[in-house]
């Protein structure tokens, strides 16, 4: 069965760029949409973006100007870049497999990113 | 960012039945899109619990059931057990100019 594993820097300084990766194992990345979702500490879930196997992307309008999602199907790798981060970007970031209308299943275990100087 | 509204908390004694509401809009739940529910324990990732198209992943007890009407959906937990104490989030697709995937505000279920 498919498994997802996020990795990230842990701590990023304000105004810098955050880069995250998600390694997909156990299945191919075809026939699915690959998502990034985040959860600020003690708060709810926020969908960030998805990318299809063929490279079609969609973003949350409020984040679109700062976020780039990409996929490397040869390496089974999903990536996310967030530029000009602020403390408001502090969150646990999850990758998740999805379908066009949802649901998200499975999820990675998440990686905590703290934006602080 | 959440555009689906849930009660912040619900509670019940073991064995009781509790329900969690999820209120959306005409562009999300009201447009006929499925509603998906996730269960999250502290310090762990959310996990798909059940969907309104009655897709219940293997291993999910049939104590969990869902319904949908108009612009709202509900998750019911019958025969509440201590292990059900967790956060629950609803999620749906939204065809408006917001993000295509929207989550609920989340509900903490407490077993008394």
PDB file of C-alpha atoms in Angstrom:
ATOM      1  CA  UNK A   1       0.000   0.000   0.000  1.00  0.00           C
ATOM      2  CA  UNK A   2       1.127   3.526  -0.697  1.00  0.00           C
ATOM      3  CA  UNK A   3       3.037   5.393   2.000  1.00  0.00           C
ATOM      4  CA  UNK A   4       4.037   9.051   2.115  1.00  0.00           C
ATOM      5  CA  UNK A   5       6.919  10.605   4.035  1.00  0.00           C
ATOM      6  CA  UNK A   6       7.513  14.344   4.297  1.00  0.00           C
ATOM      7  CA  UNK A   7      10.841  15.997   4.966  1.00  0.00           C
ATOM      8  CA  UNK A   8      11.647  19.613   5.663  1.00  0.00           C
ATOM      9  CA  UNK A   9      14.083  22.008   7.341  1.00  0.00           C
ATOM     10  CA  UNK A  10      12.295  22.328  10.671  1.00  0.00           C
ATOM     11  CA  UNK A  11      13.199  26.002  11.143  1.00  0.00           C
ATOM     12  CA  UNK A  12      13.106  28.772   8.548  1.00  0.00           C
ATOM     13  CA  UNK A  13      13.829  32.478   8.989  1.00  0.00           C
ATOM     14  CA  UNK A  14      11.236  35.090   8.021  1.00  0.00           C
ATOM     15  CA  UNK A  15      11.429  36.225   4.370  1.00  0.00           C
ATOM     16  CA  UNK A  16      13.315  33.059   3.371  1.00  0.00           C
ATOM     17  CA  UNK A  17      12.117  30.200   1.142  1.00  0.00           C
ATOM     18  CA  UNK A  18      10.678  26.992   2.562  1.00  0.00           C
ATOM     19  CA  UNK A  19      11.288  23.787   0.619  1.00  0.00           C
ATOM     20  CA  UNK A  20       9.499  20.543   1.436  1.00  0.00           C
ATOM     21  CA  UNK A  21       9.606  17.117  -0.148  1.00  0.00           C
ATOM     22  CA  UNK A  22       7.325  14.105   0.079  1.00  0.00           C
ATOM     23  CA  UNK A  23       8.546  10.650  -0.884  1.00  0.00           C
ATOM     24  CA  UNK A  24       5.885   8.290  -2.176  1.00  0.00           C
ATOM     25  CA  UNK A  25       6.495   4.570  -1.838  1.00  0.00           C
ATOM     26  CA  UNK A  26       4.526   1.404  -2.400  1.00  0.00           C
ATOM     27  CA  UNK A  27       2.734   2.475  -5.575  1.00  0.00           C
ATOM     28  CA  UNK A  28       3.099   4.623  -8.658  1.00  0.00           C
ATOM     29  CA  UNK A  29       2.011   8.260  -8.618  1.00  0.00           C
ATOM     30  CA  UNK A  30      -0.277   7.820 -11.602  1.00  0.00           C
ATOM     31  CA  UNK A  31      -4.078   8.217 -11.532  1.00  0.00           C
ATOM     32  CA  UNK A  32      -4.023  10.466  -8.488  1.00  0.00           C
ATOM     33  CA  UNK A  33      -3.787  14.056  -7.398  1.00  0.00           C
ATOM     34  CA  UNK A  34      -1.018  14.859  -4.945  1.00  0.00           C
ATOM     35  CA  UNK A  35      -1.735  17.437  -2.295  1.00  0.00           C
ATOM     36  CA  UNK A  36      -0.081  19.614   0.312  1.00  0.00           C
ATOM     37  CA  UNK A  37      -2.135  20.474   3.382  1.00  0.00           C
ATOM     38  CA  UNK A  38      -0.994  22.330   6.477  1.00  0.00           C
ATOM     39  CA  UNK A  39      -2.148  22.703  10.071  1.00  0.00           C
ATOM     40  CA  UNK A  40      -0.985  25.627  12.232  1.00  0.00           C
ATOM     41  CA  UNK A  41      -0.380  24.622  15.854  1.00  0.00           C
ATOM     42  CA  UNK A  42      -3.671  24.073  17.643  1.00  0.00           C
ATOM     43  CA  UNK A  43      -5.705  25.019  14.577  1.00  0.00           C
ATOM     44  CA  UNK A  44      -7.543  23.424  11.691  1.00  0.00           C
ATOM     45  CA  UNK A  45      -6.519  22.058   8.317  1.00  0.00           C
ATOM     46  CA  UNK A  46      -5.700  24.269   5.329  1.00  0.00           C
ATOM     47  CA  UNK A  47      -5.468  22.876   1.806  1.00  0.00           C
ATOM     48  CA  UNK A  48      -2.547  24.454  -0.055  1.00  0.00           C
ATOM     49  CA  UNK A  49      -2.227  22.936  -3.530  1.00  0.00           C
ATOM     50  CA  UNK A  50      -2.437  19.839  -5.680  1.00  0.00           C
ATOM     51  CA  UNK A  51      -0.685  18.523  -8.733  1.00  0.00           C
ATOM     52  CA  UNK A  52      -1.752  15.680 -11.005  1.00  0.00           C
ATOM     53  CA  UNK A  53       0.476  12.975 -12.397  1.00  0.00           C
ATOM     54  CA  UNK A  54       0.481  14.857 -15.685  1.00  0.00           C
ATOM     55  CA  UNK A  55       1.496  18.127 -14.011  1.00  0.00           C
ATOM     56  CA  UNK A  56      -1.841  19.971 -13.776  1.00  0.00           C
ATOM     57  CA  UNK A  57      -1.802  22.243 -10.745  1.00  0.00           C
ATOM     58  CA  UNK A  58      -4.261  24.139  -8.596  1.00  0.00           C
ATOM     59  CA  UNK A  59      -3.569  26.420  -5.635  1.00  0.00           C
ATOM     60  CA  UNK A  60      -5.380  28.078  -2.770  1.00  0.00           C
ATOM     61  CA  UNK A  61      -5.910  31.620  -4.124  1.00  0.00           C
ATOM     62  CA  UNK A  62      -4.609  33.188  -0.914  1.00  0.00           C
ATOM     63  CA  UNK A  63      -1.266  31.378  -1.239  1.00  0.00           C
ATOM     64  CA  UNK A  64      -0.913  31.128  -5.008  1.00  0.00           C
ATOM     65  CA  UNK A  65       1.538  34.027  -5.360  1.00  0.00           C
ATOM     66  CA  UNK A  66       4.012  32.432  -2.929  1.00  0.00           C
ATOM     67  CA  UNK A  67       3.663  28.703  -3.495  1.00  0.00           C
ATOM     68  CA  UNK A  68       4.920  26.286  -6.150  1.00  0.00           C
ATOM     69  CA  UNK A  69       4.070  22.581  -6.225  1.00  0.00           C
ATOM     70  CA  UNK A  70       5.984  20.142  -8.394  1.00  0.00           C
ATOM     71  CA  UNK A  71       6.266  16.432  -9.040  1.00  0.00           C
ATOM     72  CA  UNK A  72       9.041  14.105 -10.195  1.00  0.00           C
ATOM     73  CA  UNK A  73       7.322  10.889 -11.188  1.00  0.00           C
ATOM     74  CA  UNK A  74      10.621   9.182 -12.030  1.00  0.00           C
ATOM     75  CA  UNK A  75      11.680   9.535  -8.397  1.00  0.00           C
ATOM     76  CA  UNK A  76       8.178   9.314  -6.848  1.00  0.00           C
ATOM     77  CA  UNK A  77       8.762  12.715  -5.317  1.00  0.00           C
ATOM     78  CA  UNK A  78       6.365  15.559  -4.529  1.00  0.00           C
ATOM     79  CA  UNK A  79       7.700  19.000  -3.630  1.00  0.00           C
ATOM     80  CA  UNK A  80       6.468  22.328  -2.309  1.00  0.00           C
ATOM     81  CA  UNK A  81       8.184  25.701  -2.212  1.00  0.00           C
ATOM     82  CA  UNK A  82       6.907  28.669  -0.257  1.00  0.00           C
ATOM     83  CA  UNK A  83       8.666  31.990  -0.741  1.00  0.00           C
ATOM     84  CA  UNK A  84       8.786  34.991   1.587  1.00  0.00           C
ATOM     85  CA  UNK A  85       7.652  33.018   4.620  1.00  0.00           C
ATOM     86  CA  UNK A  86       6.293  34.719   7.729  1.00  0.00           C
ATOM     87  CA  UNK A  87       5.475  33.367  11.201  1.00  0.00           C
ATOM     88  CA  UNK A  88       1.938  32.756   9.886  1.00  0.00           C
ATOM     89  CA  UNK A  89       3.401  29.935   7.772  1.00  0.00           C
ATOM     90  CA  UNK A  90       4.370  28.033  10.919  1.00  0.00           C
ATOM     91  CA  UNK A  91       2.514  24.725  10.710  1.00  0.00           C
ATOM     92  CA  UNK A  92       2.704  20.989  10.343  1.00  0.00           C
ATOM     93  CA  UNK A  93       2.827  20.341   6.606  1.00  0.00           C
ATOM     94  CA  UNK A  94       1.252  17.138   5.279  1.00  0.00           C
ATOM     95  CA  UNK A  95       1.331  15.551   1.857  1.00  0.00           C
ATOM     96  CA  UNK A  96      -1.639  13.423   0.887  1.00  0.00           C
ATOM     97  CA  UNK A  97      -2.894  11.455  -2.083  1.00  0.00           C
ATOM     98  CA  UNK A  98      -6.289  12.492  -3.368  1.00  0.00           C
ATOM     99  CA  UNK A  99      -8.806  12.312  -6.152  1.00  0.00           C
ATOM    100  CA  UNK A 100     -10.197  15.303  -8.056  1.00  0.00           C
ATOM    101  CA  UNK A 101     -13.117  15.770  -5.634  1.00  0.00           C
ATOM    102  CA  UNK A 102     -11.345  14.171  -2.667  1.00  0.00           C
ATOM    103  CA  UNK A 103     -10.932  12.414  -0.332  1.00  0.00           C
ATOM    104  CA  UNK A 104      -7.360  12.573   0.905  1.00  0.00           C
ATOM    105  CA  UNK A 105      -6.015   9.118   1.651  1.00  0.00           C
ATOM    106  CA  UNK A 106      -3.430   8.339   2.784  1.00  0.00           C
ATOM    107  CA  UNK A 107      -1.552  11.152   4.495  1.00  0.00           C
ATOM    108  CA  UNK A 108       2.073  11.417   5.429  1.00  0.00           C
ATOM    109  CA  UNK A 109       2.975  11.738   9.096  1.00  0.00           C
ATOM    110  CA  UNK A 110       3.638  15.464   8.660  1.00  0.00           C
ATOM    111  CA  UNK A 111       6.646  17.708   9.197  1.00  0.00           C
ATOM    112  CA  UNK A 112       6.645  20.693  11.543  1.00  0.00           C
ATOM    113  CA  UNK A 113       7.975  23.917  10.083  1.00  0.00           C
ATOM    114  CA  UNK A 114       8.614  26.873  12.382  1.00  0.00           C
ATOM    115  CA  UNK A 115       9.219  30.322  10.940  1.00  0.00           C
ATOM    116  CA  UNK A 116      11.257  32.327  13.395  1.00  0.00           C
ATOM    117  CA  UNK A 117      14.357  34.469  13.489  1.00  0.00           C
TER     118      UNK A 117
ATOM    119  CA  UNK B   1      -9.577  29.709   5.453  1.00  0.00           C
ATOM    120  CA  UNK B   2     -12.087  27.030   6.532  1.00  0.00           C
ATOM    121  CA  UNK B   3     -15.449  27.484   4.854  1.00  0.00           C
ATOM    122  CA  UNK B   4     -17.212  24.521   6.424  1.00  0.00           C
ATOM    123  CA  UNK B   5     -18.537  25.191   9.916  1.00  0.00           C
ATOM    124  CA  UNK B   6     -18.461  22.618  12.700  1.00  0.00           C
ATOM    125  CA  UNK B   7     -19.202  22.894  16.434  1.00  0.00           C
ATOM    126  CA  UNK B   8     -15.964  23.322  18.396  1.00  0.00           C
ATOM    127  CA  UNK B   9     -16.781  20.432  20.705  1.00  0.00           C
ATOM    128  CA  UNK B  10     -19.242  17.668  21.471  1.00  0.00           C
ATOM    129  CA  UNK B  11     -19.234  15.235  24.358  1.00  0.00           C
ATOM    130  CA  UNK B  12     -21.019  12.128  25.495  1.00  0.00           C
ATOM    131  CA  UNK B  13     -20.856   9.258  27.921  1.00  0.00           C
ATOM    132  CA  UNK B  14     -19.664   5.835  26.797  1.00  0.00           C
ATOM    133  CA  UNK B  15     -22.365   4.074  24.841  1.00  0.00           C
ATOM    134  CA  UNK B  16     -24.174   7.260  23.885  1.00  0.00           C
ATOM    135  CA  UNK B  17     -24.712   8.615  20.384  1.00  0.00           C
ATOM    136  CA  UNK B  18     -23.180  11.932  19.357  1.00  0.00           C
ATOM    137  CA  UNK B  19     -23.463  13.835  16.112  1.00  0.00           C
ATOM    138  CA  UNK B  20     -21.194  16.414  14.511  1.00  0.00           C
ATOM    139  CA  UNK B  21     -22.621  18.851  12.005  1.00  0.00           C
ATOM    140  CA  UNK B  22     -20.769  20.322   9.042  1.00  0.00           C
ATOM    141  CA  UNK B  23     -22.370  23.333   7.352  1.00  0.00           C
ATOM    142  CA  UNK B  24     -21.229  24.473   3.932  1.00  0.00           C
ATOM    143  CA  UNK B  25     -22.720  26.425   1.064  1.00  0.00           C
ATOM    144  CA  UNK B  26     -24.461  26.077  -2.277  1.00  0.00           C
ATOM    145  CA  UNK B  27     -21.074  25.811  -3.983  1.00  0.00           C
ATOM    146  CA  UNK B  28     -19.819  22.990  -1.767  1.00  0.00           C
ATOM    147  CA  UNK B  29     -22.060  20.533   0.067  1.00  0.00           C
ATOM    148  CA  UNK B  30     -25.187  22.091  -1.439  1.00  0.00           C
ATOM    149  CA  UNK B  31     -23.874  21.444  -4.943  1.00  0.00           C
ATOM    150  CA  UNK B  32     -23.967  17.722  -4.291  1.00  0.00           C
ATOM    151  CA  UNK B  33     -20.294  17.068  -3.670  1.00  0.00           C
ATOM    152  CA  UNK B  34     -19.356  14.264  -1.305  1.00  0.00           C
ATOM    153  CA  UNK B  35     -18.367  15.122   2.241  1.00  0.00           C
ATOM    154  CA  UNK B  36     -15.398  13.299   3.718  1.00  0.00           C
ATOM    155  CA  UNK B  37     -14.642  12.966   7.424  1.00  0.00           C
ATOM    156  CA  UNK B  38     -11.213  12.652   9.012  1.00  0.00           C
ATOM    157  CA  UNK B  39     -10.246  11.568  12.522  1.00  0.00           C
ATOM    158  CA  UNK B  40      -7.136  13.015  14.131  1.00  0.00           C
ATOM    159  CA  UNK B  41      -5.521  11.986  17.413  1.00  0.00           C
ATOM    160  CA  UNK B  42      -3.114  14.395  19.162  1.00  0.00           C
ATOM    161  CA  UNK B  43       0.280  14.521  17.499  1.00  0.00           C
ATOM    162  CA  UNK B  44      -0.737  12.356  14.550  1.00  0.00           C
ATOM    163  CA  UNK B  45      -1.849  12.941  10.987  1.00  0.00           C
ATOM    164  CA  UNK B  46      -5.539  13.018  10.063  1.00  0.00           C
ATOM    165  CA  UNK B  47      -6.914   9.744   8.762  1.00  0.00           C
ATOM    166  CA  UNK B  48      -9.836   9.261   6.401  1.00  0.00           C
ATOM    167  CA  UNK B  49     -12.746   7.916   8.414  1.00  0.00           C
ATOM    168  CA  UNK B  50     -15.792   7.847   6.149  1.00  0.00           C
ATOM    169  CA  UNK B  51     -17.434   9.608   3.195  1.00  0.00           C
ATOM    170  CA  UNK B  52     -21.024  10.404   2.303  1.00  0.00           C
ATOM    171  CA  UNK B  53     -20.848   8.054  -0.665  1.00  0.00           C
ATOM    172  CA  UNK B  54     -20.684   5.402   2.078  1.00  0.00           C
ATOM    173  CA  UNK B  55     -17.102   4.562   1.361  1.00  0.00           C
ATOM    174  CA  UNK B  56     -15.907   3.317   4.707  1.00  0.00           C
ATOM    175  CA  UNK B  57     -12.245   2.287   4.626  1.00  0.00           C
ATOM    176  CA  UNK B  58     -11.569  -1.197   5.920  1.00  0.00           C
ATOM    177  CA  UNK B  59     -11.208  -1.285   9.656  1.00  0.00           C
ATOM    178  CA  UNK B  60     -13.559   1.606  10.351  1.00  0.00           C
ATOM    179  CA  UNK B  61     -16.336   0.403  12.658  1.00  0.00           C
ATOM    180  CA  UNK B  62     -19.904   0.692  11.450  1.00  0.00           C
ATOM    181  CA  UNK B  63     -20.605   2.739  14.604  1.00  0.00           C
ATOM    182  CA  UNK B  64     -19.621   5.673  12.401  1.00  0.00           C
ATOM    183  CA  UNK B  65     -22.257   6.831   9.924  1.00  0.00           C
ATOM    184  CA  UNK B  66     -22.793   9.882   7.758  1.00  0.00           C
ATOM    185  CA  UNK B  67     -25.693  11.783   6.272  1.00  0.00           C
ATOM    186  CA  UNK B  68     -26.154  14.831   4.076  1.00  0.00           C
ATOM    187  CA  UNK B  69     -29.017  17.232   3.461  1.00  0.00           C
ATOM    188  CA  UNK B  70     -29.000  20.540   1.636  1.00  0.00           C
ATOM    189  CA  UNK B  71     -25.872  22.475   2.490  1.00  0.00           C
ATOM    190  CA  UNK B  72     -25.053  20.398   5.588  1.00  0.00           C
ATOM    191  CA  UNK B  73     -23.709  16.996   6.503  1.00  0.00           C
ATOM    192  CA  UNK B  74     -23.411  15.081   9.754  1.00  0.00           C
ATOM    193  CA  UNK B  75     -21.194  12.444  11.271  1.00  0.00           C
ATOM    194  CA  UNK B  76     -22.791  10.220  13.895  1.00  0.00           C
ATOM    195  CA  UNK B  77     -20.953   8.033  16.367  1.00  0.00           C
ATOM    196  CA  UNK B  78     -23.143   5.391  17.965  1.00  0.00           C
ATOM    197  CA  UNK B  79     -22.076   3.443  21.022  1.00  0.00           C
ATOM    198  CA  UNK B  80     -19.423   6.024  21.869  1.00  0.00           C
ATOM    199  CA  UNK B  81     -16.170   4.510  23.095  1.00  0.00           C
ATOM    200  CA  UNK B  82     -13.174   6.017  24.886  1.00  0.00           C
ATOM    201  CA  UNK B  83     -11.044   5.387  21.813  1.00  0.00           C
ATOM    202  CA  UNK B  84     -13.282   7.729  19.806  1.00  0.00           C
ATOM    203  CA  UNK B  85     -11.974  10.756  21.694  1.00  0.00           C
ATOM    204  CA  UNK B  86     -10.266  12.758  18.952  1.00  0.00           C
ATOM    205  CA  UNK B  87     -10.631  15.734  16.616  1.00  0.00           C
ATOM    206  CA  UNK B  88     -12.901  15.307  13.602  1.00  0.00           C
ATOM    207  CA  UNK B  89     -12.770  17.371  10.408  1.00  0.00           C
ATOM    208  CA  UNK B  90     -15.161  17.410   7.465  1.00  0.00           C
ATOM    209  CA  UNK B  91     -13.989  18.220   3.943  1.00  0.00           C
ATOM    210  CA  UNK B  92     -15.651  18.813   0.603  1.00  0.00           C
ATOM    211  CA  UNK B  93     -15.064  20.179  -2.861  1.00  0.00           C
ATOM    212  CA  UNK B  94     -16.019  23.792  -3.580  1.00  0.00           C
ATOM    213  CA  UNK B  95     -16.800  25.025  -7.074  1.00  0.00           C
ATOM    214  CA  UNK B  96     -16.642  28.731  -6.231  1.00  0.00           C
ATOM    215  CA  UNK B  97     -13.575  30.957  -6.555  1.00  0.00           C
ATOM    216  CA  UNK B  98     -12.205  29.767  -3.218  1.00  0.00           C
ATOM    217  CA  UNK B  99      -9.789  26.884  -2.926  1.00  0.00           C
ATOM    218  CA  UNK B 100     -11.287  23.754  -4.546  1.00  0.00           C
ATOM    219  CA  UNK B 101     -10.857  21.718  -1.379  1.00  0.00           C
ATOM    220  CA  UNK B 102     -12.283  23.112   1.845  1.00  0.00           C
ATOM    221  CA  UNK B 103     -12.100  21.790   5.383  1.00  0.00           C
ATOM    222  CA  UNK B 104     -14.344  22.186   8.365  1.00  0.00           C
ATOM    223  CA  UNK B 105     -13.295  24.099  11.451  1.00  0.00           C
ATOM    224  CA  UNK B 106     -12.909  20.872  13.400  1.00  0.00           C
ATOM    225  CA  UNK B 107     -14.734  19.306  16.356  1.00  0.00           C
ATOM    226  CA  UNK B 108     -13.201  17.875  19.497  1.00  0.00           C
ATOM    227  CA  UNK B 109     -15.105  14.806  20.702  1.00  0.00           C
ATOM    228  CA  UNK B 110     -14.766  14.160  24.422  1.00  0.00           C
ATOM    229  CA  UNK B 111     -15.859  10.922  26.043  1.00  0.00           C
ATOM    230  CA  UNK B 112     -17.052  11.706  29.548  1.00  0.00           C
TER     231      UNK B 112
END
